[in-house]
mmCIF file of N, CA and C in Angstrom:
data_model
loop_
_atom_site.group_PDB
_atom_site.id
_atom_site.type_symbol
_atom_site.label_atom_id
_atom_site.label_comp_id
_atom_site.label_asym_id
_atom_site.label_seq_id
_atom_site.Cartn_x
_atom_site.Cartn_y
_atom_site.Cartn_z
ATOM 1 N N UNK A 18 25.994 153.819 167.394
ATOM 2 C CA UNK A 18 24.787 154.019 168.179
ATOM 3 C C UNK A 18 23.894 152.798 168.026
ATOM 4 N N UNK A 19 23.148 152.479 169.078
ATOM 5 C CA UNK A 19 22.242 151.344 169.060
ATOM 6 C C UNK A 19 20.990 151.615 168.250
ATOM 7 N N UNK A 20 20.115 150.665 168.287
ATOM 8 C CA UNK A 20 18.837 150.764 167.573
ATOM 9 C C UNK A 20 17.839 151.505 168.461
ATOM 10 N N UNK A 21 17.116 152.435 167.881
ATOM 11 C CA UNK A 21 16.117 153.204 168.621
ATOM 12 C C UNK A 21 14.747 152.556 168.473
ATOM 13 N N UNK A 22 14.031 152.483 169.579
ATOM 14 C CA UNK A 22 12.696 151.891 169.590
ATOM 15 C C UNK A 22 11.721 152.873 170.214
ATOM 16 N N UNK A 23 10.721 153.255 169.453
ATOM 17 C CA UNK A 23 9.659 154.114 169.954
ATOM 18 C C UNK A 23 8.684 153.218 170.716
ATOM 19 N N UNK A 24 8.483 153.517 171.976
ATOM 20 C CA UNK A 24 7.658 152.659 172.824
ATOM 21 C C UNK A 24 6.546 153.439 173.502
ATOM 22 N N UNK A 25 5.469 152.737 173.739
ATOM 23 C CA UNK A 25 4.430 153.192 174.655
ATOM 24 C C UNK A 25 3.859 154.568 174.352
ATOM 25 N N UNK A 26 3.420 154.789 173.165
ATOM 26 C CA UNK A 26 2.728 156.035 172.836
ATOM 27 C C UNK A 26 1.243 155.807 173.129
ATOM 28 N N UNK A 27 0.863 156.072 174.356
ATOM 29 C CA UNK A 27 -0.503 155.800 174.811
ATOM 30 C C UNK A 27 -1.176 157.086 175.276
ATOM 31 N N UNK A 28 -2.433 157.237 174.876
ATOM 32 C CA UNK A 28 -3.233 158.379 175.303
ATOM 33 C C UNK A 28 -4.546 157.825 175.849
ATOM 34 N N UNK A 29 -4.957 158.293 176.986
ATOM 35 C CA UNK A 29 -6.209 157.856 177.589
ATOM 36 C C UNK A 29 -7.371 158.096 176.619
ATOM 37 N N UNK A 30 -8.317 157.169 176.605
ATOM 38 C CA UNK A 30 -9.471 157.278 175.692
ATOM 39 C C UNK A 30 -10.222 158.600 175.861
ATOM 40 N N UNK A 31 -10.212 159.135 177.052
ATOM 41 C CA UNK A 31 -10.894 160.403 177.314
ATOM 42 C C UNK A 31 -10.374 161.514 176.406
ATOM 43 N N UNK A 32 -9.094 161.426 176.037
ATOM 44 C CA UNK A 32 -8.458 162.460 175.229
ATOM 45 C C UNK A 32 -8.234 162.023 173.784
ATOM 46 N N UNK A 33 -8.845 160.917 173.410
ATOM 47 C CA UNK A 33 -8.698 160.389 172.052
ATOM 48 C C UNK A 33 -9.262 161.360 171.013
ATOM 49 N N UNK A 34 -8.650 161.357 169.852
ATOM 50 C CA UNK A 34 -9.084 162.182 168.712
ATOM 51 C C UNK A 34 -8.941 163.683 168.953
ATOM 52 N N UNK A 35 -7.956 164.053 169.756
ATOM 53 C CA UNK A 35 -7.706 165.472 170.024
ATOM 54 C C UNK A 35 -6.315 165.898 169.549
ATOM 55 N N UNK A 36 -5.631 165.008 168.818
ATOM 56 C CA UNK A 36 -4.326 165.338 168.268
ATOM 57 C C UNK A 36 -3.157 165.154 169.228
ATOM 58 N N UNK A 37 -3.421 164.583 170.388
ATOM 59 C CA UNK A 37 -2.361 164.444 171.386
ATOM 60 C C UNK A 37 -1.295 163.451 170.928
ATOM 61 N N UNK A 38 -1.703 162.322 170.388
ATOM 62 C CA UNK A 38 -0.730 161.332 169.895
ATOM 63 C C UNK A 38 0.135 161.928 168.791
ATOM 64 N N UNK A 39 -0.481 162.687 167.914
ATOM 65 C CA UNK A 39 0.263 163.329 166.827
ATOM 66 C C UNK A 39 1.304 164.295 167.395
ATOM 67 N N UNK A 40 0.908 165.096 168.364
ATOM 68 C CA UNK A 40 1.844 166.035 168.979
ATOM 69 C C UNK A 40 2.983 165.303 169.680
ATOM 70 N N UNK A 41 2.656 164.205 170.356
ATOM 71 C CA UNK A 41 3.686 163.431 171.049
ATOM 72 C C UNK A 41 4.689 162.843 170.055
ATOM 73 N N UNK A 42 4.182 162.336 168.940
ATOM 74 C CA UNK A 42 5.083 161.751 167.955
ATOM 75 C C UNK A 42 5.920 162.829 167.268
ATOM 76 N N UNK A 43 5.327 163.977 166.974
ATOM 77 C CA UNK A 43 6.112 165.082 166.418
ATOM 78 C C UNK A 43 7.242 165.474 167.369
ATOM 79 N N UNK A 44 6.947 165.534 168.651
ATOM 80 C CA UNK A 44 7.970 165.890 169.634
ATOM 81 C C UNK A 44 9.081 164.843 169.673
ATOM 82 N N UNK A 45 8.721 163.577 169.603
ATOM 83 C CA UNK A 45 9.748 162.526 169.620
ATOM 84 C C UNK A 45 10.625 162.591 168.373
ATOM 85 N N UNK A 46 10.098 163.102 167.293
ATOM 86 C CA UNK A 46 10.860 163.203 166.046
ATOM 87 C C UNK A 46 12.095 164.090 166.204
ATOM 88 N N UNK A 47 12.053 165.027 167.124
ATOM 89 C CA UNK A 47 13.232 165.880 167.363
ATOM 90 C C UNK A 47 14.426 165.038 167.794
ATOM 91 N N UNK A 48 14.157 163.953 168.499
ATOM 92 C CA UNK A 48 15.230 163.077 168.985
ATOM 93 C C UNK A 48 15.577 161.979 167.995
ATOM 94 N N UNK A 49 14.631 161.639 167.128
ATOM 95 C CA UNK A 49 14.833 160.549 166.178
ATOM 96 C C UNK A 49 15.349 161.026 164.828
ATOM 97 N N UNK A 50 15.336 162.318 164.576
ATOM 98 C CA UNK A 50 15.679 162.871 163.284
ATOM 99 C C UNK A 50 17.001 162.311 162.753
ATOM 100 N N UNK A 51 16.915 161.704 161.594
ATOM 101 C CA UNK A 51 18.101 161.185 160.938
ATOM 102 C C UNK A 51 18.588 159.854 161.483
ATOM 103 N N UNK A 52 17.845 159.248 162.397
ATOM 104 C CA UNK A 52 18.261 157.979 162.988
ATOM 105 C C UNK A 52 17.255 156.885 162.653
ATOM 106 N N UNK A 53 17.758 155.724 162.362
ATOM 107 C CA UNK A 53 16.883 154.578 162.129
ATOM 108 C C UNK A 53 16.150 154.246 163.420
ATOM 109 N N UNK A 54 14.858 153.997 163.313
ATOM 110 C CA UNK A 54 14.083 153.659 164.505
ATOM 111 C C UNK A 54 12.983 152.669 164.146
ATOM 112 N N UNK A 55 12.470 152.021 165.166
ATOM 113 C CA UNK A 55 11.433 150.999 165.023
ATOM 114 C C UNK A 55 10.308 151.274 165.991
ATOM 115 N N UNK A 56 9.141 150.715 165.687
ATOM 116 C CA UNK A 56 8.019 150.719 166.620
ATOM 117 C C UNK A 56 7.217 149.442 166.379
ATOM 118 N N UNK A 57 6.424 149.074 167.372
ATOM 119 C CA UNK A 57 5.594 147.872 167.270
ATOM 120 C C UNK A 57 4.156 148.265 167.591
ATOM 121 N N UNK A 58 3.485 148.915 166.652
ATOM 122 C CA UNK A 58 2.115 149.344 166.917
ATOM 123 C C UNK A 58 1.102 148.225 166.644
ATOM 124 N N UNK A 59 -0.080 148.410 167.177
ATOM 125 C CA UNK A 59 -1.180 147.536 166.800
ATOM 126 C C UNK A 59 -1.484 147.772 165.323
ATOM 127 N N UNK A 60 -1.969 146.739 164.665
ATOM 128 C CA UNK A 60 -2.208 146.783 163.218
ATOM 129 C C UNK A 60 -3.073 147.975 162.812
ATOM 130 N N UNK A 61 -4.079 148.307 163.589
ATOM 131 C CA UNK A 61 -4.985 149.395 163.202
ATOM 132 C C UNK A 61 -4.317 150.771 163.229
ATOM 133 N N UNK A 62 -3.101 150.873 163.777
ATOM 134 C CA UNK A 62 -2.381 152.149 163.831
ATOM 135 C C UNK A 62 -1.338 152.300 162.719
ATOM 136 N N UNK A 63 -1.318 151.357 161.793
ATOM 137 C CA UNK A 63 -0.326 151.391 160.715
ATOM 138 C C UNK A 63 -0.357 152.717 159.952
ATOM 139 N N UNK A 64 -1.518 153.188 159.586
ATOM 140 C CA UNK A 64 -1.643 154.441 158.836
ATOM 141 C C UNK A 64 -1.149 155.647 159.610
ATOM 142 N N UNK A 65 -1.390 155.651 160.913
ATOM 143 C CA UNK A 65 -0.926 156.752 161.754
ATOM 144 C C UNK A 65 0.594 156.851 161.711
ATOM 145 N N UNK A 66 1.284 155.731 161.913
ATOM 146 C CA UNK A 66 2.751 155.753 161.922
ATOM 147 C C UNK A 66 3.322 155.972 160.523
ATOM 148 N N UNK A 67 2.596 155.548 159.512
ATOM 149 C CA UNK A 67 3.052 155.756 158.133
ATOM 150 C C UNK A 67 3.160 157.246 157.823
ATOM 151 N N UNK A 68 2.291 158.057 158.402
ATOM 152 C CA UNK A 68 2.345 159.515 158.218
ATOM 153 C C UNK A 68 3.688 160.106 158.649
ATOM 154 N N UNK A 69 4.364 159.411 159.542
ATOM 155 C CA UNK A 69 5.631 159.895 160.090
ATOM 156 C C UNK A 69 6.839 159.194 159.467
ATOM 157 N N UNK A 70 6.599 158.463 158.374
ATOM 158 C CA UNK A 70 7.698 157.841 157.656
ATOM 159 C C UNK A 70 8.003 156.410 158.030
ATOM 160 N N UNK A 71 7.208 155.811 158.916
ATOM 161 C CA UNK A 71 7.419 154.408 159.273
ATOM 162 C C UNK A 71 6.806 153.511 158.203
ATOM 163 N N UNK A 72 7.491 152.431 157.895
ATOM 164 C CA UNK A 72 7.010 151.443 156.933
ATOM 165 C C UNK A 72 6.960 150.081 157.607
ATOM 166 N N UNK A 73 5.907 149.338 157.349
ATOM 167 C CA UNK A 73 5.809 147.975 157.882
ATOM 168 C C UNK A 73 6.913 147.127 157.261
ATOM 169 N N UNK A 74 7.525 146.286 158.074
ATOM 170 C CA UNK A 74 8.563 145.388 157.574
ATOM 171 C C UNK A 74 8.190 143.951 157.911
ATOM 172 N N UNK A 75 8.755 143.038 157.162
ATOM 173 C CA UNK A 75 8.553 141.621 157.429
ATOM 174 C C UNK A 75 9.239 141.260 158.742
ATOM 175 N N UNK A 76 8.677 140.314 159.434
ATOM 176 C CA UNK A 76 9.223 139.876 160.717
ATOM 177 C C UNK A 76 10.695 139.492 160.597
ATOM 178 N N UNK A 77 11.063 138.802 159.519
ATOM 179 C CA UNK A 77 12.447 138.327 159.370
ATOM 180 C C UNK A 77 13.448 139.465 159.138
ATOM 181 N N UNK A 78 12.987 140.681 158.852
ATOM 182 C CA UNK A 78 13.881 141.829 158.658
ATOM 183 C C UNK A 78 14.066 142.654 159.934
ATOM 184 N N UNK A 79 13.368 142.269 160.995
ATOM 185 C CA UNK A 79 13.434 143.011 162.261
ATOM 186 C C UNK A 79 14.708 142.669 163.027
ATOM 187 N N UNK A 80 15.200 143.610 163.823
ATOM 188 C CA UNK A 80 16.355 143.317 164.680
ATOM 189 C C UNK A 80 16.018 142.161 165.629
ATOM 190 N N UNK A 81 17.007 141.412 165.991
ATOM 191 C CA UNK A 81 16.812 140.215 166.807
ATOM 192 C C UNK A 81 16.108 140.515 168.125
ATOM 193 N N UNK A 82 16.419 141.658 168.753
ATOM 194 C CA UNK A 82 15.784 141.932 170.048
ATOM 195 C C UNK A 82 14.277 142.125 169.915
ATOM 196 N N UNK A 83 13.818 142.633 168.765
ATOM 197 C CA UNK A 83 12.376 142.773 168.562
ATOM 198 C C UNK A 83 11.725 141.416 168.327
ATOM 199 N N UNK A 84 12.387 140.569 167.582
ATOM 200 C CA UNK A 84 11.870 139.213 167.361
ATOM 201 C C UNK A 84 11.740 138.479 168.689
ATOM 202 N N UNK A 85 12.778 138.598 169.516
ATOM 203 C CA UNK A 85 12.747 137.924 170.812
ATOM 204 C C UNK A 85 11.629 138.477 171.690
ATOM 205 N N UNK A 86 11.439 139.777 171.671
ATOM 206 C CA UNK A 86 10.377 140.381 172.480
ATOM 207 C C UNK A 86 9.008 139.870 172.054
ATOM 208 N N UNK A 87 8.838 139.680 170.759
ATOM 209 C CA UNK A 87 7.540 139.230 170.260
ATOM 210 C C UNK A 87 7.327 137.733 170.426
ATOM 211 N N UNK A 88 8.364 136.936 170.257
ATOM 212 C CA UNK A 88 8.206 135.483 170.265
ATOM 213 C C UNK A 88 8.582 134.800 171.570
ATOM 214 N N UNK A 89 9.665 135.208 172.180
ATOM 215 C CA UNK A 89 10.189 134.467 173.318
ATOM 216 C C UNK A 89 9.697 134.985 174.663
ATOM 217 N N UNK A 90 9.853 136.262 174.886
ATOM 218 C CA UNK A 90 9.516 136.826 176.188
ATOM 219 C C UNK A 90 8.026 136.974 176.426
ATOM 220 N N UNK A 91 7.314 137.372 175.386
ATOM 221 C CA UNK A 91 5.910 137.750 175.526
ATOM 222 C C UNK A 91 5.741 138.834 176.582
ATOM 223 N N UNK A 92 6.740 139.675 176.718
ATOM 224 C CA UNK A 92 6.685 140.805 177.635
ATOM 225 C C UNK A 92 6.963 142.068 176.843
ATOM 226 N N UNK A 93 6.252 143.118 177.035
ATOM 227 C CA UNK A 93 5.057 143.186 177.848
ATOM 228 C C UNK A 93 3.921 142.390 177.245
ATOM 229 N N UNK A 94 2.925 142.109 178.029
ATOM 230 C CA UNK A 94 1.848 141.204 177.612
ATOM 231 C C UNK A 94 1.121 141.645 176.361
ATOM 232 N N UNK A 95 1.060 142.928 176.104
ATOM 233 C CA UNK A 95 0.320 143.375 174.915
ATOM 234 C C UNK A 95 0.939 142.854 173.626
ATOM 235 N N UNK A 96 2.201 142.404 173.677
ATOM 236 C CA UNK A 96 2.834 141.842 172.496
ATOM 237 C C UNK A 96 2.650 140.326 172.391
ATOM 238 N N UNK A 97 1.997 139.717 173.366
ATOM 239 C CA UNK A 97 1.896 138.259 173.356
ATOM 240 C C UNK A 97 1.035 137.752 172.201
ATOM 241 N N UNK A 98 0.138 138.551 171.713
ATOM 242 C CA UNK A 98 -0.679 138.166 170.577
ATOM 243 C C UNK A 98 -0.107 138.859 169.342
ATOM 244 N N UNK A 99 0.924 138.264 168.734
ATOM 245 C CA UNK A 99 1.666 138.951 167.680
ATOM 246 C C UNK A 99 0.867 139.172 166.412
ATOM 247 N N UNK A 100 -0.284 138.524 166.292
ATOM 248 C CA UNK A 100 -1.114 138.759 165.110
ATOM 249 C C UNK A 100 -1.733 140.154 165.139
ATOM 250 N N UNK A 101 -1.773 140.792 166.289
ATOM 251 C CA UNK A 101 -2.414 142.098 166.423
ATOM 252 C C UNK A 101 -1.451 143.255 166.287
ATOM 253 N N UNK A 102 -0.152 142.978 166.201
ATOM 254 C CA UNK A 102 0.837 144.046 166.085
ATOM 255 C C UNK A 102 1.678 143.846 164.826
ATOM 256 N N UNK A 103 2.312 144.925 164.397
ATOM 257 C CA UNK A 103 3.227 144.865 163.261
ATOM 258 C C UNK A 103 4.526 145.555 163.666
ATOM 259 N N UNK A 104 5.575 145.219 162.954
ATOM 260 C CA UNK A 104 6.852 145.885 163.177
ATOM 261 C C UNK A 104 7.013 146.926 162.076
ATOM 262 N N UNK A 105 7.328 148.136 162.484
ATOM 263 C CA UNK A 105 7.519 149.212 161.518
ATOM 264 C C UNK A 105 8.901 149.825 161.725
ATOM 265 N N UNK A 106 9.486 150.274 160.625
ATOM 266 C CA UNK A 106 10.835 150.834 160.637
ATOM 267 C C UNK A 106 10.817 152.180 159.935
ATOM 268 N N UNK A 107 11.571 153.102 160.501
ATOM 269 C CA UNK A 107 11.771 154.398 159.849
ATOM 270 C C UNK A 107 13.227 154.488 159.421
ATOM 271 N N UNK A 108 13.427 154.814 158.180
ATOM 272 C CA UNK A 108 14.769 154.919 157.618
ATOM 273 C C UNK A 108 15.593 155.934 158.401
ATOM 274 N N UNK A 109 16.883 155.718 158.433
ATOM 275 C CA UNK A 109 17.782 156.596 159.152
ATOM 276 C C UNK A 109 18.029 157.933 158.476
ATOM 277 N N UNK A 110 17.607 158.113 157.239
ATOM 278 C CA UNK A 110 17.843 159.398 156.576
ATOM 279 C C UNK A 110 16.815 160.409 157.062
ATOM 280 N N UNK A 111 17.171 161.663 156.988
ATOM 281 C CA UNK A 111 16.245 162.718 157.433
ATOM 282 C C UNK A 111 15.272 163.118 156.334
ATOM 283 N N UNK A 112 15.212 162.336 155.270
ATOM 284 C CA UNK A 112 14.323 162.665 154.156
ATOM 285 C C UNK A 112 12.894 162.261 154.405
ATOM 286 N N UNK A 113 12.600 161.483 155.443
ATOM 287 C CA UNK A 113 11.241 161.011 155.712
ATOM 288 C C UNK A 113 10.382 162.109 156.263
#
């Protein structure tokens, strides 16, 4: 199986702080359970993803396609400023 990437967990500001992002991530966990996965959140969301078992990793430990997305393509544009995002990985075991 390929590498799983959690993408685009966005909630309109109008609905911010109502637990919607948490519910969305819990729902995605049904599909990710026991599988290694990655996400590229903004730095200020590190604690949120850590609650779900994601750990920040060094850039050099990221899969090549994530490195290329951050450095070469600059697509989508929100990743063009790589100082504002981090790469996080969730272990493939279901113990998280």
